[in-house]
Coordinates of C-alpha atoms and ligand atoms in Angstrom, one line a residue:
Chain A
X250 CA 5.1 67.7 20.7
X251 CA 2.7 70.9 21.0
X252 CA -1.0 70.9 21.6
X253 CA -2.1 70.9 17.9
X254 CA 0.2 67.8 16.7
X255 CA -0.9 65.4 19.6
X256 CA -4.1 66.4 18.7
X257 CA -4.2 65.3 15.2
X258 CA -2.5 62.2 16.5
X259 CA -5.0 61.3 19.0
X260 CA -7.5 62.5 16.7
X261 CA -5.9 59.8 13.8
X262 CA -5.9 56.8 15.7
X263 CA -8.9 55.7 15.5
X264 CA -9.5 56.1 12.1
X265 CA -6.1 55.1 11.1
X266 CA -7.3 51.4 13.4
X267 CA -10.3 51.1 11.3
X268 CA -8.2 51.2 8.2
X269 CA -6.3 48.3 9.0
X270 CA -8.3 46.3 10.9
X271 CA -11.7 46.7 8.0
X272 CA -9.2 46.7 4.9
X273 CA -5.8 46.0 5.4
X274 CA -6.0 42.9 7.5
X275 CA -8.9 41.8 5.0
X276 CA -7.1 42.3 2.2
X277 CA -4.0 40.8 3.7
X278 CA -6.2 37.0 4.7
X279 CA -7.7 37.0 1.8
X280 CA -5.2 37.3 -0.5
X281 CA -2.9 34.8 2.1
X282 CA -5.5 32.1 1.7
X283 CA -6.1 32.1 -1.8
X284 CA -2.3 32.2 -2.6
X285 CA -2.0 29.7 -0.4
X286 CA -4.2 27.2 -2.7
X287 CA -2.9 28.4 -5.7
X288 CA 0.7 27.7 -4.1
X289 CA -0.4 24.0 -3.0
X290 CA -1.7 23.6 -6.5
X291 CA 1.9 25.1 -8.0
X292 CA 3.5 23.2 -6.3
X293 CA 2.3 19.5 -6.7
X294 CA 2.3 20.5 -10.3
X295 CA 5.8 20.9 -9.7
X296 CA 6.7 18.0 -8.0
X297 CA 4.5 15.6 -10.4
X298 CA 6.0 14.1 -13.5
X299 CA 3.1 16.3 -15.8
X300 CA 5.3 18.1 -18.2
X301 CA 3.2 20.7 -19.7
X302 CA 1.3 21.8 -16.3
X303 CA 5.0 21.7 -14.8
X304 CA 6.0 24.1 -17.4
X305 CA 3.5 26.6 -16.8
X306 CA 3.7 26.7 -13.3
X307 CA 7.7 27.1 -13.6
X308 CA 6.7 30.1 -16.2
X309 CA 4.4 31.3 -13.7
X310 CA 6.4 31.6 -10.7
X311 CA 9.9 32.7 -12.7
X312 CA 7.6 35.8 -14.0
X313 CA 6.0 37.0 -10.5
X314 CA 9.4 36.4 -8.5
X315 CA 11.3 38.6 -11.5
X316 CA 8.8 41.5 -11.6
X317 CA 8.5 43.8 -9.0
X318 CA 5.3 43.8 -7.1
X319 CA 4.3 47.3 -7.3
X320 CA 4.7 46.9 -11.1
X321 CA 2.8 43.8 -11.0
X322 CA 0.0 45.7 -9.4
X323 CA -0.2 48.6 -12.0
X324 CA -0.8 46.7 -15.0
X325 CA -3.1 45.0 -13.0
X326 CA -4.8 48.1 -12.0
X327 CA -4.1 50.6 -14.5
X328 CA -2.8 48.6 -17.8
X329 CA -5.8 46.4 -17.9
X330 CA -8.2 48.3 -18.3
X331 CA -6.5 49.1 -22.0
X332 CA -7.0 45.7 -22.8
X333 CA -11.0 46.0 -21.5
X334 CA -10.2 44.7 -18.2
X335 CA -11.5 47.2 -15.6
X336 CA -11.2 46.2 -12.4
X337 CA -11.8 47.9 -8.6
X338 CA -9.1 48.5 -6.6
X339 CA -9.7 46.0 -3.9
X340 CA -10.1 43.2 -6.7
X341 CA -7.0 44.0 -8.1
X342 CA -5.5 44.4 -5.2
X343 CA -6.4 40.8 -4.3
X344 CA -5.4 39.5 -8.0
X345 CA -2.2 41.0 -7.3
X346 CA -0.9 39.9 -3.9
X347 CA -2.8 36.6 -5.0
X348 CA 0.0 35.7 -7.3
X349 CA 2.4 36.6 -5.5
X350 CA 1.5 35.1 -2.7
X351 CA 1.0 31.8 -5.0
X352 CA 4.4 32.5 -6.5
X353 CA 6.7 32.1 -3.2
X354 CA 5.0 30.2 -0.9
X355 CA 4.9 27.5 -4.0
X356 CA 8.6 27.5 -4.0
X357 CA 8.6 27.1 0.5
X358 CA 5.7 24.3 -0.1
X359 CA 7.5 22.6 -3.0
X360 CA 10.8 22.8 -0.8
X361 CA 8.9 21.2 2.0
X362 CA 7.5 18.7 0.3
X363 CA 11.0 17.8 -1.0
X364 CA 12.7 17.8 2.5
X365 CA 10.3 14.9 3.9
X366 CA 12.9 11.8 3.6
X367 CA 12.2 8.9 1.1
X368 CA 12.4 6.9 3.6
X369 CA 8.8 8.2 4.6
X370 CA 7.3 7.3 0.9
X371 CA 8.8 3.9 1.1
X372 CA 7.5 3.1 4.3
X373 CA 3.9 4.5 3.3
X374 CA 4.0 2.5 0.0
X375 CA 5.2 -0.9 1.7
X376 CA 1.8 -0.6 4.2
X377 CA -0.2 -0.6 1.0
X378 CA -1.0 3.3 0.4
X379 CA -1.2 5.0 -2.5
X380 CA 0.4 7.9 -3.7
X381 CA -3.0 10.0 -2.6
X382 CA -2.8 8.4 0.7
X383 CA 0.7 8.8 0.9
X384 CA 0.6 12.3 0.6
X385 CA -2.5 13.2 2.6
X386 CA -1.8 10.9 5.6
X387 CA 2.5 10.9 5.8
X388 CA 3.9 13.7 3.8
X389 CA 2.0 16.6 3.9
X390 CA 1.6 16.8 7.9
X391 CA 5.3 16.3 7.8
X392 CA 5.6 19.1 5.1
X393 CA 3.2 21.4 6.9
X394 CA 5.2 21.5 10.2
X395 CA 8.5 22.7 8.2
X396 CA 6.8 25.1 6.1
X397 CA 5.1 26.7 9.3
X398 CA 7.7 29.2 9.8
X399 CA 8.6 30.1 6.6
X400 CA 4.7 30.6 5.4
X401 CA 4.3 32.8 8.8
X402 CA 7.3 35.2 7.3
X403 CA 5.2 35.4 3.9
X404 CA 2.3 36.4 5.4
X405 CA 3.9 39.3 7.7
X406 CA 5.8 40.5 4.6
X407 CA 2.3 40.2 2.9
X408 CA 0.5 42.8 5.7
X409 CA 3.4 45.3 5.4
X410 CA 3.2 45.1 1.5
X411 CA -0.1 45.7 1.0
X412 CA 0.6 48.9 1.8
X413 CA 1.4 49.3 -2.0
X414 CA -1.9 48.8 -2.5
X415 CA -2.3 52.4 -1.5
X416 CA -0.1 53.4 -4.9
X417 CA -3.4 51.9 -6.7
X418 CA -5.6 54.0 -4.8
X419 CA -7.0 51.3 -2.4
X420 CA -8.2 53.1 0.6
X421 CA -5.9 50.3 3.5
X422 CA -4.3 51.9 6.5
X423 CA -1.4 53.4 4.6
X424 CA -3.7 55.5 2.5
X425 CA -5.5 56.4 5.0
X426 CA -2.8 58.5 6.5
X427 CA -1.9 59.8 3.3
X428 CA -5.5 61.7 3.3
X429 CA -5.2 62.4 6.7
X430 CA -1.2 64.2 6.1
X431 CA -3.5 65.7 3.0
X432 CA -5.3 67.6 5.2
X433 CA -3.0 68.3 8.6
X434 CA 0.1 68.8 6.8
X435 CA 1.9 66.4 9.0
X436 CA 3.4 63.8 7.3
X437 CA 6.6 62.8 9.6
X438 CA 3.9 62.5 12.6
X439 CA 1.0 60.4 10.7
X440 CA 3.8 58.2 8.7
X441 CA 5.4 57.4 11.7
X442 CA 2.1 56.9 13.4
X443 CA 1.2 54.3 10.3
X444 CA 4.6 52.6 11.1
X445 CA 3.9 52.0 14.2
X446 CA 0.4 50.1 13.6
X447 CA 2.4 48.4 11.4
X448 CA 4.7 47.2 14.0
X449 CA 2.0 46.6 16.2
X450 CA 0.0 43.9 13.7
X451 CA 3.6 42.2 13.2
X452 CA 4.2 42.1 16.4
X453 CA 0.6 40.4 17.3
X454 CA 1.2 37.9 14.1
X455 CA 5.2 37.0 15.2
X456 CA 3.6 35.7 19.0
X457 CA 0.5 33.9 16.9
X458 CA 3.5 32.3 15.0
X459 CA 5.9 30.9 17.4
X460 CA 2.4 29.4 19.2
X461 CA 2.2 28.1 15.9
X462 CA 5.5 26.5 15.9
X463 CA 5.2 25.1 19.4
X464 CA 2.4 23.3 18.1
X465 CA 3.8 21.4 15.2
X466 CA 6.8 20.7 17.0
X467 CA 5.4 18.1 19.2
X468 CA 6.4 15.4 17.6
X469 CA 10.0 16.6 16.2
X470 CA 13.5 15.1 17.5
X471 CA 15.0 16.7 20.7
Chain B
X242 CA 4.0 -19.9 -0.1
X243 CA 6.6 -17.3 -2.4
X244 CA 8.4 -17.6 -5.0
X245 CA 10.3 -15.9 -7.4
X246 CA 11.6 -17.1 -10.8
X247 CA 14.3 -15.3 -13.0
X248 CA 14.3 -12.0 -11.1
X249 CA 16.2 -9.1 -13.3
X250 CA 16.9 -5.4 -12.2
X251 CA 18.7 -3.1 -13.9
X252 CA 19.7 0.2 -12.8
X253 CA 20.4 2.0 -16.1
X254 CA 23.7 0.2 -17.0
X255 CA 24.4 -1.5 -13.7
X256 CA 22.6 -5.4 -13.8
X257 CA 22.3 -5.7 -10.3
X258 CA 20.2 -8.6 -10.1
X259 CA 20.9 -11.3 -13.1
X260 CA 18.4 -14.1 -12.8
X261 CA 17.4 -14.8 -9.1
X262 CA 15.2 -18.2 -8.6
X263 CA 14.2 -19.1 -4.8
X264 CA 10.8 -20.4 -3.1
X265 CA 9.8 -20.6 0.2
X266 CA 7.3 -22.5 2.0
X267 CA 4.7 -20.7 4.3
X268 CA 6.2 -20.8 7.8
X269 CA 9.5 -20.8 7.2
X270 CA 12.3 -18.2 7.5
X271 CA 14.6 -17.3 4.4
X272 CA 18.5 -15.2 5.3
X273 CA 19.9 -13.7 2.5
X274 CA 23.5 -12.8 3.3
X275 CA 26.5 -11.5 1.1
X276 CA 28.5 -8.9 0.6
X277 CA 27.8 -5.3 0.1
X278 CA 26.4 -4.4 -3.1
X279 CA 25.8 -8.0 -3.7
X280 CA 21.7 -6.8 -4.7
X281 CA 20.2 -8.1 -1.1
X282 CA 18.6 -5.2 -0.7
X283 CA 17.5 -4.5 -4.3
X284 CA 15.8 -8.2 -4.2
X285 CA 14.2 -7.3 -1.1
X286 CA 12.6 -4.1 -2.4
X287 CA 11.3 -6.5 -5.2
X288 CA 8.8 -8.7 -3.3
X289 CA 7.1 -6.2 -1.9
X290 CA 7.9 -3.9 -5.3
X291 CA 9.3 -0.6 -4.2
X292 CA 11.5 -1.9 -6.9
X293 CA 9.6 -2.6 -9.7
X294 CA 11.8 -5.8 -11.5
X295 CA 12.6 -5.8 -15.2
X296 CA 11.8 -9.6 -15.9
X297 CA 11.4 -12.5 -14.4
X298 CA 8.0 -13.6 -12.3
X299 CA 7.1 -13.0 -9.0
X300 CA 4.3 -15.0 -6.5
X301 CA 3.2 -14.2 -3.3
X302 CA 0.3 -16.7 -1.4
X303 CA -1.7 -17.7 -5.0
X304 CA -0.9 -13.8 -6.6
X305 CA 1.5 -14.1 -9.2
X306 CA 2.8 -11.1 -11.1
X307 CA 5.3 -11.3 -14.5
X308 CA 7.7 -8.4 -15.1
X309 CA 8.7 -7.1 -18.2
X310 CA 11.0 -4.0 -18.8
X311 CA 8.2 -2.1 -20.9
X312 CA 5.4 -3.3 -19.7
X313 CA 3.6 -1.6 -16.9
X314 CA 2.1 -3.3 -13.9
X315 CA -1.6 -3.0 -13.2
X316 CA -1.9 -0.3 -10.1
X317 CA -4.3 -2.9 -8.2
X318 CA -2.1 -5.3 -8.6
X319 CA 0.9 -3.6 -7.1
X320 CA -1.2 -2.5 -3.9
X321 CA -2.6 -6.2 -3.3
X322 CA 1.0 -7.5 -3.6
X323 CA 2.3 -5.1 -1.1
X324 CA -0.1 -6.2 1.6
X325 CA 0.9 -9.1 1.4
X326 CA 4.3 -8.6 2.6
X327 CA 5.4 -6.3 5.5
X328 CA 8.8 -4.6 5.7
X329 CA 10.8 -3.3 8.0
X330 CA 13.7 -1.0 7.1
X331 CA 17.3 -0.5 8.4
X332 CA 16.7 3.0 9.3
X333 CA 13.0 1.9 10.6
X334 CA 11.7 5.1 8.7
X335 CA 8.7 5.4 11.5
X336 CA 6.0 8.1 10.9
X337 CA 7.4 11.1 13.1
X338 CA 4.1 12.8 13.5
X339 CA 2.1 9.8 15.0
X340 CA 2.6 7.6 18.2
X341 CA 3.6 4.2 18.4
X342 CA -0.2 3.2 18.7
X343 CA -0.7 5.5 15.6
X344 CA 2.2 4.1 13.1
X345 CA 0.3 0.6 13.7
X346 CA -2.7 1.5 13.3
X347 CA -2.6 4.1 10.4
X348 CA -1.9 1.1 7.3
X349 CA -5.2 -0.5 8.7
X350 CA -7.2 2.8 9.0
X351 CA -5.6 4.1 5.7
X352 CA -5.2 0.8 3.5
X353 CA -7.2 -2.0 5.1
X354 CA -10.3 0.5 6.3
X355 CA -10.7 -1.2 9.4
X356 CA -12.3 1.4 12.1
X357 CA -10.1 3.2 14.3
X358 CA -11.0 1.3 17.3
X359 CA -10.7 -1.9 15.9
X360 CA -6.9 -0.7 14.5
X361 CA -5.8 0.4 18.1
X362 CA -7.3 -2.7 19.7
X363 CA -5.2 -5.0 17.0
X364 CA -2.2 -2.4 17.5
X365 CA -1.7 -2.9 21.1
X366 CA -2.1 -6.6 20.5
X367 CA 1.2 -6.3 18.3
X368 CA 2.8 -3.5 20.3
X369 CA 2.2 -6.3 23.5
X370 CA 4.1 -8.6 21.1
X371 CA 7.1 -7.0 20.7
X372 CA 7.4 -6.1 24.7
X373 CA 6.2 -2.2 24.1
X374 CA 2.9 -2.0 26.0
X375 CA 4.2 0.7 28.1
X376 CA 5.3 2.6 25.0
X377 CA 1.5 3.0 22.9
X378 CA 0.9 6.8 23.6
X379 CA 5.3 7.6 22.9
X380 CA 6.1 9.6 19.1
X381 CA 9.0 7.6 18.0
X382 CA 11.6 10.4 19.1
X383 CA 10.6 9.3 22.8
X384 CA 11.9 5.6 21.8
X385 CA 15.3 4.3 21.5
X386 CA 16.2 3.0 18.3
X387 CA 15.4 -0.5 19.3
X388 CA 12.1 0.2 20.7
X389 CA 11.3 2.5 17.2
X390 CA 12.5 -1.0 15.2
X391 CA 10.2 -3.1 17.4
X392 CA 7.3 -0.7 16.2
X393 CA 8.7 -0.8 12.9
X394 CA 8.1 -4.9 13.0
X395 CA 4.8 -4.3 14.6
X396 CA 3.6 -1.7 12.0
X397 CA 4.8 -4.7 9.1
X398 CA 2.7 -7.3 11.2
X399 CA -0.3 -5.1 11.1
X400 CA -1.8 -5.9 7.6
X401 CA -1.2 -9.4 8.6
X402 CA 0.8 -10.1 5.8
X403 CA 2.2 -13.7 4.2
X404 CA 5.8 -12.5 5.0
X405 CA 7.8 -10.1 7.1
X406 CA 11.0 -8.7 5.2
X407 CA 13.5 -7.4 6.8
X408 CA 16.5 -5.0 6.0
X409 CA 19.1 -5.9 7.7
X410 CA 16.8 -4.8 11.0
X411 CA 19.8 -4.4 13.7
X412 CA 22.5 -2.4 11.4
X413 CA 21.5 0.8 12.4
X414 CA 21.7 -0.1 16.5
X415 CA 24.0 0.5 18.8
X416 CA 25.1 -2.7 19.8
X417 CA 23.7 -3.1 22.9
X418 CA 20.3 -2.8 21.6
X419 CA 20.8 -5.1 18.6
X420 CA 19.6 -8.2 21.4
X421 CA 16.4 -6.8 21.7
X422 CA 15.0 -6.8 18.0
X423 CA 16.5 -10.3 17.4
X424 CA 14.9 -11.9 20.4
X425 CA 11.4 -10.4 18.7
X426 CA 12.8 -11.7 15.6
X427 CA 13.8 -15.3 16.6
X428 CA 10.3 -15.2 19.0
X429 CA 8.7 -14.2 15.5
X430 CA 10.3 -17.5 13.8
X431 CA 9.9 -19.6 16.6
X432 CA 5.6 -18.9 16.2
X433 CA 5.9 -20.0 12.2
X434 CA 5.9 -16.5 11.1
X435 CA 7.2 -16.7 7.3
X436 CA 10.3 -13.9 6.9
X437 CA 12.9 -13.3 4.7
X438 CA 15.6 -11.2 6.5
X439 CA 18.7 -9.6 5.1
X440 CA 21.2 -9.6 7.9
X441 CA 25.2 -9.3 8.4
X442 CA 24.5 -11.0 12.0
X443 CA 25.9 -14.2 11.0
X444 CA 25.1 -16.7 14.6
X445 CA 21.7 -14.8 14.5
X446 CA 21.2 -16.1 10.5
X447 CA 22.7 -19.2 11.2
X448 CA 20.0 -20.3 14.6
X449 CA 16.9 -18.5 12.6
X450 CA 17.1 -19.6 9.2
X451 CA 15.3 -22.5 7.9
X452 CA 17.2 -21.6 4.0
X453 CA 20.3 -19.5 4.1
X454 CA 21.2 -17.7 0.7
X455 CA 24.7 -16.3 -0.5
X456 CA 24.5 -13.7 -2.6
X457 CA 27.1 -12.2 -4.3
X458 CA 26.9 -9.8 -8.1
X459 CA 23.4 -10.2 -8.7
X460 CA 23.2 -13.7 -8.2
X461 CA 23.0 -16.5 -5.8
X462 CA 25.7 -18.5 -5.5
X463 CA 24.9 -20.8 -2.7
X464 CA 21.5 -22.3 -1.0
X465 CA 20.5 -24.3 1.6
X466 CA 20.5 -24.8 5.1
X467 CA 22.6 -23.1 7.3
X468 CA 25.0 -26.0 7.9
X469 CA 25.2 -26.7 4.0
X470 CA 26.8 -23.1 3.0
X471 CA 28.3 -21.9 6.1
X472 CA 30.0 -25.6 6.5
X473 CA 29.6 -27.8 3.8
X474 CA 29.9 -25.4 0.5
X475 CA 32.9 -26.4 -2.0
X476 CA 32.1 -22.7 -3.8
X477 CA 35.8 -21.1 -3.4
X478 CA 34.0 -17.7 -3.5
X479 CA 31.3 -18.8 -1.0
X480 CA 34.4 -19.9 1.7
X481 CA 36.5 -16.5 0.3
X482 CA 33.1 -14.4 1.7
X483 CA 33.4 -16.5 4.8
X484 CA 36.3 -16.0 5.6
X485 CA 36.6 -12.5 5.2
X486 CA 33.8 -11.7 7.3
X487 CA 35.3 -14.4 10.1
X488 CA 38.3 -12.4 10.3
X489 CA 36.0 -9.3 10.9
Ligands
ATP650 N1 18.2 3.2 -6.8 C1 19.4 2.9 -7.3 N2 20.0 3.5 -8.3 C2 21.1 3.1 -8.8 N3 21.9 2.1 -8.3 C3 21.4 1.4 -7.3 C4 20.1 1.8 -6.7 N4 19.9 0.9 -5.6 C5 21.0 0.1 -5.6 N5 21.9 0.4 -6.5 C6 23.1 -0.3 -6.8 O1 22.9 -1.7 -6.9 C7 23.9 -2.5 -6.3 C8 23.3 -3.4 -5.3 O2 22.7 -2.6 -4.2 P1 22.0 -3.3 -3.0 O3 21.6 -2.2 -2.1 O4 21.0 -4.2 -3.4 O5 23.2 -4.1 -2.3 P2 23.3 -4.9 -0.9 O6 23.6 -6.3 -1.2 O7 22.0 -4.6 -0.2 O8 24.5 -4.1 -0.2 P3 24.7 -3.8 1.3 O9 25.2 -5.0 2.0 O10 25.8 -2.7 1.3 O11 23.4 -3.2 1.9 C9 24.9 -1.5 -5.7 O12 25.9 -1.4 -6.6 C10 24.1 -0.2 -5.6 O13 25.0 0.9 -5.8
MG651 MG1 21.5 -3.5 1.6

């Protein structure tokens, strides 16, 4: 590497760290947490006997998993505002990974849900409970600690794909080294560089995980 | 006292119970045996209605309840019935995610709103009971599966209900840990506790029981006391059943 390249990488680090930590990692939580309820509420749609709700909510996720994100997030972004609907980037943005979000992790949740044994319903209902207390006090806690895992893979898929957010001109980390290869005309050392933040935040969030997962296991067989 | 009158319970096209009639008198202890897929089970599940019977009437200390196939039971009627039983299943079906203490204690926090103090004091009362003091602070993946069943009887006792039920209790235990449940279970009857146990344990069911049953397709086909069916019944199928499971 000569002088001038590790100077533009030195030089890009910083602002390339402000990028994710100020917007990506925002825009990565928030949309998490929000998807998160809307999966919750997807999901006991799902599982209740309500037929219409249930419908939707099948419609719902059967359209997000069969569409491809990026697409999702240009109609969102650019096709709306046809209709009227203008929105800012970072709105759309969170609209976007929202449903998505909402979409899969309904499916991991409903899954979850599914996987605690009767045998846990029956025992709840014969202490007196009802369904409500069921669910709040014996199944989800069980649900939680299997879904764990699979909800942590979501949301480190969801802080490497919001890096599409860049192709709807949010400013996140991934944009910001497109500007920054805009102007240095090195695109193999700031993409790289990019990537490797990206491996870094992973990284961070796949330790936060298994501590996680030691957590909930406390009380598991074995 | 309990009692049931005309029990019916269908599942679709299967009649698995066809007109079951039997009381019981507060104190005293009730052993349904029969062979498999005679409906012990499914007439278990119906006092304490995680199966909801088609017809027939159903009464539990002074709460009586009438089924009929389209008609849909009150919800406050279903949770008052249920306290007043307590069941303990085969495959003891323990709370994973709470201790010993905790699985006791939870019905009477959750159900009965009694303070958490006052749930853990009562809890260790009943865990003291069935010989697990040392065991309060385990999660039930620490316990063998006789010490998990003995929680599993205290958790049913915790609601202080009119009558324990059991599922057959010891069928799921390696044998050498079936003594343990049934000496709680015979201390249990021995203290005037009211129970109605499904068991294939057939010395155990003859010392406990105060009424044995015989079921067999849906129906009951002999009643009294132990010496009366196990010794005394004329029933050819009632001395086939006997026989079989002697030669067992
Ligand atoms: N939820 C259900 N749906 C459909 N059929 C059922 C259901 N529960 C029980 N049955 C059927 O009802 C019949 C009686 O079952 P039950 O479990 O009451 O018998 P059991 O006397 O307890 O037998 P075992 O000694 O094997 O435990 C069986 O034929 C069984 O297959
Ligand atoms: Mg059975």
């Amino acid at each position: 590497m000569d002088d001038r390249k590790l100077q533009i990488f030195l030089d890009s680090l910083l602002p390339l760290l402000k990028a994710g930590v100020a917007y990506t990692i925002p825009l990565a939580l928030i949309s998490f947490i929000l998807g998160l309820l809307l999966a919750v509420a997807t999901a006991l749609v799902r599982i209740s006997a309500w037929r219409i709700p249930g419908l939707i909510a099948r419609f719902y996720v059967w359209l997000i998993r069969g569409t491809p994100l990026l697409v999702q997030l240009f109609i969102i972004f650019y096709g709306l505002p046809a209709a009227g609907i203008v929105l800012d980037p970072f709105t759309a943005a969170v609209i976007g990974f929202t449903l998505s979000v909402g979409a899969y992790s309904s499916e991991i949740i409903r899954a979850a849900v599914l996987s605690v044994p009767k045998g846990q319903w029956e025992a709840a209902y014969s202490v007196g409970m009802t369904r409500v207390q069921a669910l709040r006090r014996i199944i989800v806690p069980q649900a939680v600690r299997v879904s764990v895992p699979p909800l942590s893979n979501s949301f480190i898929s969801l802080v490497k794909d919001t890096s599409l957010a860049a192709g709807i001109t949010y400013v996140e980390m991934f944009r910001t080294a497109q500007q920054i290869t805009a102007t240095t005309y090195e695109p193999l050392l700031l993409y790289c560089e990019a990537a490797l933040y990206y491996l870094l935040f992973c990284s961070v969030l796949s330790v936060v995980q298994s501590r996680l997962e030691k957590r909930f296991d406390r009380y598991s067989a074995g | 006292m309990i009692e049931v009158r005309g029990l019916h319970k269908s599942f679709g096209q299967l009649q698995v119970l066809k007109g079951v009639s039997l009381r019981l008198e507060h104190g005293k202890v009730l052993v349904i045996i029969g062979p498999s897929g005679s409906g012990k089970t499914t007439l278990l599940r119906c006092f304490n209605l995680l199966e909801i019977p088609d017809g027939g009437s159903l009464s539990i200390a002074g709460l009586e309840l009438s089924f009929a196939g389209n008609v849909k039971l009150a919800r406050k009627d279903i949770l008052s019935l249920r306290q007043k039983s307590g069941m303990v299943f085969q495959s003891y079906n323990l709370f994973p995610h709470m201790t010993a203490l905790g699985n006791v204690a939870e019905g009477q926090i959750t159900v009965q709103k009694r303070s958490r103090k006052e749930a853990e004091k009562r809890g260790e009362v009943l865990l003291a009971k069935v010989g697990l003091s040392d065991k309060t602070g385990a999660y039930p993946h620490q316990l063998s599966g006789g010490q998990q069943q003995r929680v599993a009887i205290a958790r049913a006792m915790a609601a202080e209900p009119e009558v324990l039920l059991f599922d057959e209790p010891t069928s799921a235990l390696d044998p050498e840990l079936v003594s343990e449940v049934l000496k709680v279970i015979r201390q249990l009857a021995a203290e005037g506790r009211t129970m109605i146990i499904v068991t294939h344990e057939m010395r155990f069911a003859a010392d406990v029981a105060d009424t044995l049953i015989l079921m067999d397709q849906g129906v009951i086909l002999e009643q009294g006391t132990p010496q009366q069916v196990l010794e005394q019944s004329e029933n050819p199928r009632v001395r086939q059943f006997l026989n079989r499971i002697k030669g067992e």
